[in-house]
Amino acid sequence: MEASSASRFRRTWILYAMLLPGIGFALVFNYMPMLGLVMAFQDYQPYQGFTGSAWVGWKHFEQIFTDPFAPKVIGNTVIISGLKIIFNLLVPLVFALLLNELRHMKVKSTIQTLVYLPHFLSWVILSGILLDVLSIHGIVNEILNSLFGVSPIMFLGDGDWFRVSVVASDVWKEFGFNTIVFLAALTAVNPALYEASEIDGANRWKQTLHVTIPAIMPIVVVVATLSLSSILNGSFDQIFNLYSPIVYDKGDIIDTFVYRTALQSGQFSFATAVGMFKSVVGLLFIAVFYRIAYVYADYRIF
């Protein structure tokens, strides 16, 4: 047995060697920074370091629930992330169903490519575009004013409109990429089901309702349940590049709050506690929703 294992390793060692860069990357950027979590239990002072800073136990975690702004930040994160999850599920699903009805393959592939392109643009680039487009004198307000007589709207300067703008821009950026998942599921639907329903007199709308949607429902359940695990991720890149102090009340999320608290206010321990709280809750969500996906859609990683 040992000889067999040794000979197999000699044949496949190059494959293990190819894993080393990835393992090293994970160790350096994912696991080594976790040593800094001790700051959540200390009154951390940079000039004293980990060893010299005083231990305060659960003080900073208790502060999360007593700080007047922390619960509001958590609420903003859940609302913004929840809306993103809902619309990033519904819009790609509907678009995939509509795109699936096209019979001209060149037109279909062209549309799919065009809506897929924004996914590759960073939020640094897109935020610069959105700041101009959605400004008081931007093209969107100009169109609304000239066609409908609507007064200029502060899309990124009003808390409620900020949430709408954030969710809409995120859906616009990502729905083309998410559509691919549902298009792949649609290709697996048995064509015989459509033929049988057509013989029974079902039109395309009824075929969609009674054949297509039930057939892809398992993948919809998987995508929905697994996306719920990111309920506390509001997309730091997007929010950070679009928000301003006047929308903190309804636009500030956990990640931006941690950034400001740690790097701008110097409250490293409290910011670490908030980030650790988010990570623990997120881990619990992942475990729960993975179990739901396994029970209701028979989805498993291993």
mmCIF file with all atom_site columns, N, CA and C in Angstrom, residues 74-92 159-172 174-175 178 224 227-228 230-235 238-239 250-251 253:
data_model
loop_
_atom_site.group_PDB
_atom_site.id
_atom_site.type_symbol
_atom_site.label_atom_id
_atom_site.label_alt_id
_atom_site.label_comp_id
_atom_site.label_asym_id
_atom_site.label_entity_id
_atom_site.label_seq_id
_atom_site.pdbx_PDB_ins_code
_atom_site.Cartn_x
_atom_site.Cartn_y
_atom_site.Cartn_z
_atom_site.occupancy
_atom_site.B_iso_or_equiv
_atom_site.pdbx_formal_charge
_atom_site.auth_seq_id
_atom_site.auth_comp_id
_atom_site.auth_asym_id
_atom_site.auth_atom_id
_atom_site.pdbx_PDB_model_num
ATOM 1   N N  . ILE A 1 74  ? -26.071 47.910 10.700  1.00 0.00 ? 74  ILE A N  1
ATOM 2   C CA . ILE A 1 74  ? -26.447 46.519 10.435  1.00 0.00 ? 74  ILE A CA 1
ATOM 3   C C  . ILE A 1 74  ? -27.773 46.467 9.681   1.00 0.00 ? 74  ILE A C  1
ATOM 4   N N  . GLY A 1 75  ? -28.728 47.316 10.086  1.00 0.00 ? 75  GLY A N  1
ATOM 5   C CA . GLY A 1 75  ? -30.009 47.367 9.387   1.00 0.00 ? 75  GLY A CA 1
ATOM 6   C C  . GLY A 1 75  ? -29.849 47.808 7.947   1.00 0.00 ? 75  GLY A C  1
ATOM 7   N N  . ASN A 1 76  ? -29.017 48.832 7.702   1.00 0.00 ? 76  ASN A N  1
ATOM 8   C CA . ASN A 1 76  ? -28.772 49.275 6.327   1.00 0.00 ? 76  ASN A CA 1
ATOM 9   C C  . ASN A 1 76  ? -28.174 48.160 5.490   1.00 0.00 ? 76  ASN A C  1
ATOM 10  N N  . THR A 1 77  ? -27.244 47.411 6.076   1.00 0.00 ? 77  THR A N  1
ATOM 11  C CA . THR A 1 77  ? -26.593 46.317 5.357   1.00 0.00 ? 77  THR A CA 1
ATOM 12  C C  . THR A 1 77  ? -27.601 45.251 4.958   1.00 0.00 ? 77  THR A C  1
ATOM 13  N N  . VAL A 1 78  ? -28.473 44.873 5.901   1.00 0.00 ? 78  VAL A N  1
ATOM 14  C CA . VAL A 1 78  ? -29.469 43.838 5.621   1.00 0.00 ? 78  VAL A CA 1
ATOM 15  C C  . VAL A 1 78  ? -30.454 44.311 4.548   1.00 0.00 ? 78  VAL A C  1
ATOM 16  N N  . ILE A 1 79  ? -30.894 45.560 4.632   1.00 0.00 ? 79  ILE A N  1
ATOM 17  C CA . ILE A 1 79  ? -31.862 46.077 3.659   1.00 0.00 ? 79  ILE A CA 1
ATOM 18  C C  . ILE A 1 79  ? -31.250 46.149 2.263   1.00 0.00 ? 79  ILE A C  1
ATOM 19  N N  . ILE A 1 80  ? -30.079 46.775 2.160   1.00 0.00 ? 80  ILE A N  1
ATOM 20  C CA . ILE A 1 80  ? -29.446 46.922 0.847   1.00 0.00 ? 80  ILE A CA 1
ATOM 21  C C  . ILE A 1 80  ? -29.069 45.563 0.260   1.00 0.00 ? 80  ILE A C  1
ATOM 22  N N  . SER A 1 81  ? -28.474 44.696 1.079   1.00 0.00 ? 81  SER A N  1
ATOM 23  C CA . SER A 1 81  ? -28.085 43.365 0.588   1.00 0.00 ? 81  SER A CA 1
ATOM 24  C C  . SER A 1 81  ? -29.311 42.530 0.243   1.00 0.00 ? 81  SER A C  1
ATOM 25  N N  . GLY A 1 82  ? -30.359 42.631 1.060   1.00 0.00 ? 82  GLY A N  1
ATOM 26  C CA . GLY A 1 82  ? -31.580 41.877 0.789   1.00 0.00 ? 82  GLY A CA 1
ATOM 27  C C  . GLY A 1 82  ? -32.209 42.280 -0.534  1.00 0.00 ? 82  GLY A C  1
ATOM 28  N N  . LEU A 1 83  ? -32.283 43.584 -0.797  1.00 0.00 ? 83  LEU A N  1
ATOM 29  C CA . LEU A 1 83  ? -32.840 44.052 -2.071  1.00 0.00 ? 83  LEU A CA 1
ATOM 30  C C  . LEU A 1 83  ? -31.980 43.600 -3.246  1.00 0.00 ? 83  LEU A C  1
ATOM 31  N N  . LYS A 1 84  ? -30.653 43.625 -3.067  1.00 0.00 ? 84  LYS A N  1
ATOM 32  C CA . LYS A 1 84  ? -29.761 43.159 -4.133  1.00 0.00 ? 84  LYS A CA 1
ATOM 33  C C  . LYS A 1 84  ? -29.981 41.677 -4.423  1.00 0.00 ? 84  LYS A C  1
ATOM 34  N N  . ILE A 1 85  ? -30.125 40.891 -3.363  1.00 0.00 ? 85  ILE A N  1
ATOM 35  C CA . ILE A 1 85  ? -30.327 39.454 -3.540  1.00 0.00 ? 85  ILE A CA 1
ATOM 36  C C  . ILE A 1 85  ? -31.623 39.176 -4.289  1.00 0.00 ? 85  ILE A C  1
ATOM 37  N N  . ILE A 1 86  ? -32.699 39.878 -3.901  1.00 0.00 ? 86  ILE A N  1
ATOM 38  C CA . ILE A 1 86  ? -34.007 39.657 -4.536  1.00 0.00 ? 86  ILE A CA 1
ATOM 39  C C  . ILE A 1 86  ? -33.958 40.009 -6.020  1.00 0.00 ? 86  ILE A C  1
ATOM 40  N N  . PHE A 1 87  ? -33.477 41.213 -6.324  1.00 0.00 ? 87  PHE A N  1
ATOM 41  C CA . PHE A 1 87  ? -33.499 41.664 -7.722  1.00 0.00 ? 87  PHE A CA 1
ATOM 42  C C  . PHE A 1 87  ? -32.411 41.003 -8.558  1.00 0.00 ? 87  PHE A C  1
ATOM 43  N N  . ASN A 1 88  ? -31.299 40.601 -7.938  1.00 0.00 ? 88  ASN A N  1
ATOM 44  C CA . ASN A 1 88  ? -30.279 39.862 -8.687  1.00 0.00 ? 88  ASN A CA 1
ATOM 45  C C  . ASN A 1 88  ? -30.672 38.415 -8.930  1.00 0.00 ? 88  ASN A C  1
ATOM 46  N N  . LEU A 1 89  ? -31.787 38.003 -8.351  1.00 0.00 ? 89  LEU A N  1
ATOM 47  C CA . LEU A 1 89  ? -32.350 36.689 -8.650  1.00 0.00 ? 89  LEU A CA 1
ATOM 48  C C  . LEU A 1 89  ? -33.466 36.816 -9.684  1.00 0.00 ? 89  LEU A C  1
ATOM 49  N N  . LEU A 1 90  ? -34.368 37.769 -9.473  1.00 0.00 ? 90  LEU A N  1
ATOM 50  C CA . LEU A 1 90  ? -35.536 37.900 -10.344 1.00 0.00 ? 90  LEU A CA 1
ATOM 51  C C  . LEU A 1 90  ? -35.177 38.420 -11.731 1.00 0.00 ? 90  LEU A C  1
ATOM 52  N N  . VAL A 1 91  ? -34.365 39.477 -11.787 1.00 0.00 ? 91  VAL A N  1
ATOM 53  C CA . VAL A 1 91  ? -34.038 40.080 -13.091 1.00 0.00 ? 91  VAL A CA 1
ATOM 54  C C  . VAL A 1 91  ? -33.290 39.106 -13.999 1.00 0.00 ? 91  VAL A C  1
ATOM 55  N N  . PRO A 1 92  ? -32.226 38.439 -13.547 1.00 0.00 ? 92  PRO A N  1
ATOM 56  C CA . PRO A 1 92  ? -31.565 37.465 -14.429 1.00 0.00 ? 92  PRO A CA 1
ATOM 57  C C  . PRO A 1 92  ? -32.474 36.306 -14.828 1.00 0.00 ? 92  PRO A C  1
ATOM 58  N N  . GLY A 1 159 ? -31.024 59.716 1.045   1.00 0.00 ? 159 GLY A N  1
ATOM 59  C CA . GLY A 1 159 ? -30.857 58.355 1.548   1.00 0.00 ? 159 GLY A CA 1
ATOM 60  C C  . GLY A 1 159 ? -31.701 57.319 0.822   1.00 0.00 ? 159 GLY A C  1
ATOM 61  N N  . ASP A 1 160 ? -32.990 57.612 0.636   1.00 0.00 ? 160 ASP A N  1
ATOM 62  C CA . ASP A 1 160 ? -33.878 56.651 -0.025  1.00 0.00 ? 160 ASP A CA 1
ATOM 63  C C  . ASP A 1 160 ? -33.488 56.449 -1.482  1.00 0.00 ? 160 ASP A C  1
ATOM 64  N N  . TRP A 1 161 ? -33.227 57.560 -2.189  1.00 0.00 ? 161 TRP A N  1
ATOM 65  C CA . TRP A 1 161 ? -32.819 57.437 -3.579  1.00 0.00 ? 161 TRP A CA 1
ATOM 66  C C  . TRP A 1 161 ? -31.445 56.791 -3.707  1.00 0.00 ? 161 TRP A C  1
ATOM 67  N N  . PHE A 1 162 ? -30.601 56.967 -2.705  1.00 0.00 ? 162 PHE A N  1
ATOM 68  C CA . PHE A 1 162 ? -29.285 56.336 -2.726  1.00 0.00 ? 162 PHE A CA 1
ATOM 69  C C  . PHE A 1 162 ? -29.432 54.815 -2.726  1.00 0.00 ? 162 PHE A C  1
ATOM 70  N N  . ARG A 1 163 ? -30.313 54.303 -1.880  1.00 0.00 ? 163 ARG A N  1
ATOM 71  C CA . ARG A 1 163 ? -30.536 52.854 -1.847  1.00 0.00 ? 163 ARG A CA 1
ATOM 72  C C  . ARG A 1 163 ? -31.033 52.353 -3.197  1.00 0.00 ? 163 ARG A C  1
ATOM 73  N N  . VAL A 1 164 ? -31.983 53.086 -3.787  1.00 0.00 ? 164 VAL A N  1
ATOM 74  C CA . VAL A 1 164 ? -32.513 52.690 -5.097  1.00 0.00 ? 164 VAL A CA 1
ATOM 75  C C  . VAL A 1 164 ? -31.400 52.695 -6.135  1.00 0.00 ? 164 VAL A C  1
ATOM 76  N N  . SER A 1 165 ? -30.572 53.727 -6.124  1.00 0.00 ? 165 SER A N  1
ATOM 77  C CA . SER A 1 165 ? -29.492 53.841 -7.101  1.00 0.00 ? 165 SER A CA 1
ATOM 78  C C  . SER A 1 165 ? -28.471 52.725 -6.931  1.00 0.00 ? 165 SER A C  1
ATOM 79  N N  . VAL A 1 166 ? -28.156 52.406 -5.678  1.00 0.00 ? 166 VAL A N  1
ATOM 80  C CA . VAL A 1 166 ? -27.173 51.357 -5.403  1.00 0.00 ? 166 VAL A CA 1
ATOM 81  C C  . VAL A 1 166 ? -27.678 49.998 -5.884  1.00 0.00 ? 166 VAL A C  1
ATOM 82  N N  . VAL A 1 167 ? -28.922 49.683 -5.556  1.00 0.00 ? 167 VAL A N  1
ATOM 83  C CA . VAL A 1 167 ? -29.481 48.385 -5.952  1.00 0.00 ? 167 VAL A CA 1
ATOM 84  C C  . VAL A 1 167 ? -29.614 48.297 -7.467  1.00 0.00 ? 167 VAL A C  1
ATOM 85  N N  . ALA A 1 168 ? -30.133 49.361 -8.091  1.00 0.00 ? 168 ALA A N  1
ATOM 86  C CA . ALA A 1 168 ? -30.334 49.351 -9.546  1.00 0.00 ? 168 ALA A CA 1
ATOM 87  C C  . ALA A 1 168 ? -29.010 49.230 -10.289 1.00 0.00 ? 168 ALA A C  1
ATOM 88  N N  . SER A 1 169 ? -27.991 49.967 -9.852  1.00 0.00 ? 169 SER A N  1
ATOM 89  C CA . SER A 1 169 ? -26.698 49.902 -10.535 1.00 0.00 ? 169 SER A CA 1
ATOM 90  C C  . SER A 1 169 ? -26.029 48.550 -10.340 1.00 0.00 ? 169 SER A C  1
ATOM 91  N N  . ASP A 1 170 ? -26.213 47.938 -9.170  1.00 0.00 ? 170 ASP A N  1
ATOM 92  C CA . ASP A 1 170 ? -25.634 46.612 -8.935  1.00 0.00 ? 170 ASP A CA 1
ATOM 93  C C  . ASP A 1 170 ? -26.311 45.567 -9.804  1.00 0.00 ? 170 ASP A C  1
ATOM 94  N N  . VAL A 1 171 ? -27.628 45.653 -9.935  1.00 0.00 ? 171 VAL A N  1
ATOM 95  C CA . VAL A 1 171 ? -28.361 44.716 -10.791 1.00 0.00 ? 171 VAL A CA 1
ATOM 96  C C  . VAL A 1 171 ? -27.932 44.892 -12.244 1.00 0.00 ? 171 VAL A C  1
ATOM 97  N N  . TRP A 1 172 ? -27.809 46.152 -12.682 1.00 0.00 ? 172 TRP A N  1
ATOM 98  C CA . TRP A 1 172 ? -27.381 46.412 -14.063 1.00 0.00 ? 172 TRP A CA 1
ATOM 99  C C  . TRP A 1 172 ? -26.003 45.830 -14.333 1.00 0.00 ? 172 TRP A C  1
ATOM 100 N N  . GLU A 1 174 ? -24.480 43.248 -12.745 1.00 0.00 ? 174 GLU A N  1
ATOM 101 C CA . GLU A 1 174 ? -24.291 41.820 -12.525 1.00 0.00 ? 174 GLU A CA 1
ATOM 102 C C  . GLU A 1 174 ? -25.330 40.903 -13.174 1.00 0.00 ? 174 GLU A C  1
ATOM 103 N N  . PHE A 1 175 ? -26.470 41.450 -13.652 1.00 0.00 ? 175 PHE A N  1
ATOM 104 C CA . PHE A 1 175 ? -27.515 40.528 -14.098 1.00 0.00 ? 175 PHE A CA 1
ATOM 105 C C  . PHE A 1 175 ? -27.111 39.756 -15.349 1.00 0.00 ? 175 PHE A C  1
ATOM 106 N N  . ASN A 1 178 ? -25.166 36.780 -14.013 1.00 0.00 ? 178 ASN A N  1
ATOM 107 C CA . ASN A 1 178 ? -26.049 35.835 -13.334 1.00 0.00 ? 178 ASN A CA 1
ATOM 108 C C  . ASN A 1 178 ? -26.986 35.126 -14.299 1.00 0.00 ? 178 ASN A C  1
ATOM 109 N N  . ALA A 1 224 ? -30.842 31.035 -4.835  1.00 0.00 ? 224 ALA A N  1
ATOM 110 C CA . ALA A 1 224 ? -31.488 31.884 -3.842  1.00 0.00 ? 224 ALA A CA 1
ATOM 111 C C  . ALA A 1 224 ? -30.968 31.607 -2.446  1.00 0.00 ? 224 ALA A C  1
ATOM 112 N N  . SER A 1 227 ? -27.232 32.613 -2.064  1.00 0.00 ? 227 SER A N  1
ATOM 113 C CA . SER A 1 227 ? -27.033 34.063 -2.086  1.00 0.00 ? 227 SER A CA 1
ATOM 114 C C  . SER A 1 227 ? -27.436 34.698 -0.761  1.00 0.00 ? 227 SER A C  1
ATOM 115 N N  . LEU A 1 228 ? -28.338 34.047 -0.021  1.00 0.00 ? 228 LEU A N  1
ATOM 116 C CA . LEU A 1 228 ? -28.740 34.584 1.277   1.00 0.00 ? 228 LEU A CA 1
ATOM 117 C C  . LEU A 1 228 ? -27.593 34.576 2.279   1.00 0.00 ? 228 LEU A C  1
ATOM 118 N N  . SER A 1 230 ? -24.843 35.809 1.840   1.00 0.00 ? 230 SER A N  1
ATOM 119 C CA . SER A 1 230 ? -24.116 37.084 1.722   1.00 0.00 ? 230 SER A CA 1
ATOM 120 C C  . SER A 1 230 ? -24.991 38.258 2.136   1.00 0.00 ? 230 SER A C  1
ATOM 121 N N  . ILE A 1 231 ? -25.955 38.004 3.016   1.00 0.00 ? 231 ILE A N  1
ATOM 122 C CA . ILE A 1 231 ? -26.896 39.042 3.426   1.00 0.00 ? 231 ILE A CA 1
ATOM 123 C C  . ILE A 1 231 ? -26.191 40.181 4.156   1.00 0.00 ? 231 ILE A C  1
ATOM 124 N N  . LEU A 1 232 ? -25.023 39.931 4.731   1.00 0.00 ? 232 LEU A N  1
ATOM 125 C CA . LEU A 1 232 ? -24.291 40.980 5.445   1.00 0.00 ? 232 LEU A CA 1
ATOM 126 C C  . LEU A 1 232 ? -23.177 41.591 4.597   1.00 0.00 ? 232 LEU A C  1
ATOM 127 N N  . ASN A 1 233 ? -23.149 41.251 3.306   1.00 0.00 ? 233 ASN A N  1
ATOM 128 C CA . ASN A 1 233 ? -22.173 41.851 2.402   1.00 0.00 ? 233 ASN A CA 1
ATOM 129 C C  . ASN A 1 233 ? -22.897 42.838 1.488   1.00 0.00 ? 233 ASN A C  1
ATOM 130 N N  . GLY A 1 234 ? -22.646 44.105 1.689   1.00 0.00 ? 234 GLY A N  1
ATOM 131 C CA . GLY A 1 234 ? -23.336 45.108 0.889   1.00 0.00 ? 234 GLY A CA 1
ATOM 132 C C  . GLY A 1 234 ? -22.516 45.635 -0.272  1.00 0.00 ? 234 GLY A C  1
ATOM 133 N N  . SER A 1 235 ? -21.386 45.005 -0.578  1.00 0.00 ? 235 SER A N  1
ATOM 134 C CA . SER A 1 235 ? -20.484 45.435 -1.645  1.00 0.00 ? 235 SER A CA 1
ATOM 135 C C  . SER A 1 235 ? -19.764 46.718 -1.246  1.00 0.00 ? 235 SER A C  1
ATOM 136 N N  . GLN A 1 238 ? -18.630 49.239 -4.105  1.00 0.00 ? 238 GLN A N  1
ATOM 137 C CA . GLN A 1 238 ? -19.688 50.069 -4.672  1.00 0.00 ? 238 GLN A CA 1
ATOM 138 C C  . GLN A 1 238 ? -20.086 51.195 -3.728  1.00 0.00 ? 238 GLN A C  1
ATOM 139 N N  . ILE A 1 239 ? -20.403 50.838 -2.482  1.00 0.00 ? 239 ILE A N  1
ATOM 140 C CA . ILE A 1 239 ? -20.871 51.836 -1.522  1.00 0.00 ? 239 ILE A CA 1
ATOM 141 C C  . ILE A 1 239 ? -19.786 52.878 -1.260  1.00 0.00 ? 239 ILE A C  1
ATOM 142 N N  . LYS A 1 250 ? -28.728 56.185 5.846   1.00 0.00 ? 250 LYS A N  1
ATOM 143 C CA . LYS A 1 250 ? -29.415 55.088 5.167   1.00 0.00 ? 250 LYS A CA 1
ATOM 144 C C  . LYS A 1 250 ? -28.519 54.341 4.179   1.00 0.00 ? 250 LYS A C  1
ATOM 145 N N  . GLY A 1 251 ? -27.295 54.808 4.001   1.00 0.00 ? 251 GLY A N  1
ATOM 146 C CA . GLY A 1 251 ? -26.423 54.167 3.026   1.00 0.00 ? 251 GLY A CA 1
ATOM 147 C C  . GLY A 1 251 ? -25.180 53.529 3.593   1.00 0.00 ? 251 GLY A C  1
ATOM 148 N N  . ILE A 1 253 ? -22.951 50.895 5.406   1.00 0.00 ? 253 ILE A N  1
ATOM 149 C CA . ILE A 1 253 ? -23.046 49.458 5.668   1.00 0.00 ? 253 ILE A CA 1
ATOM 150 C C  . ILE A 1 253 ? -21.908 49.037 6.601   1.00 0.00 ? 253 ILE A C  1
#
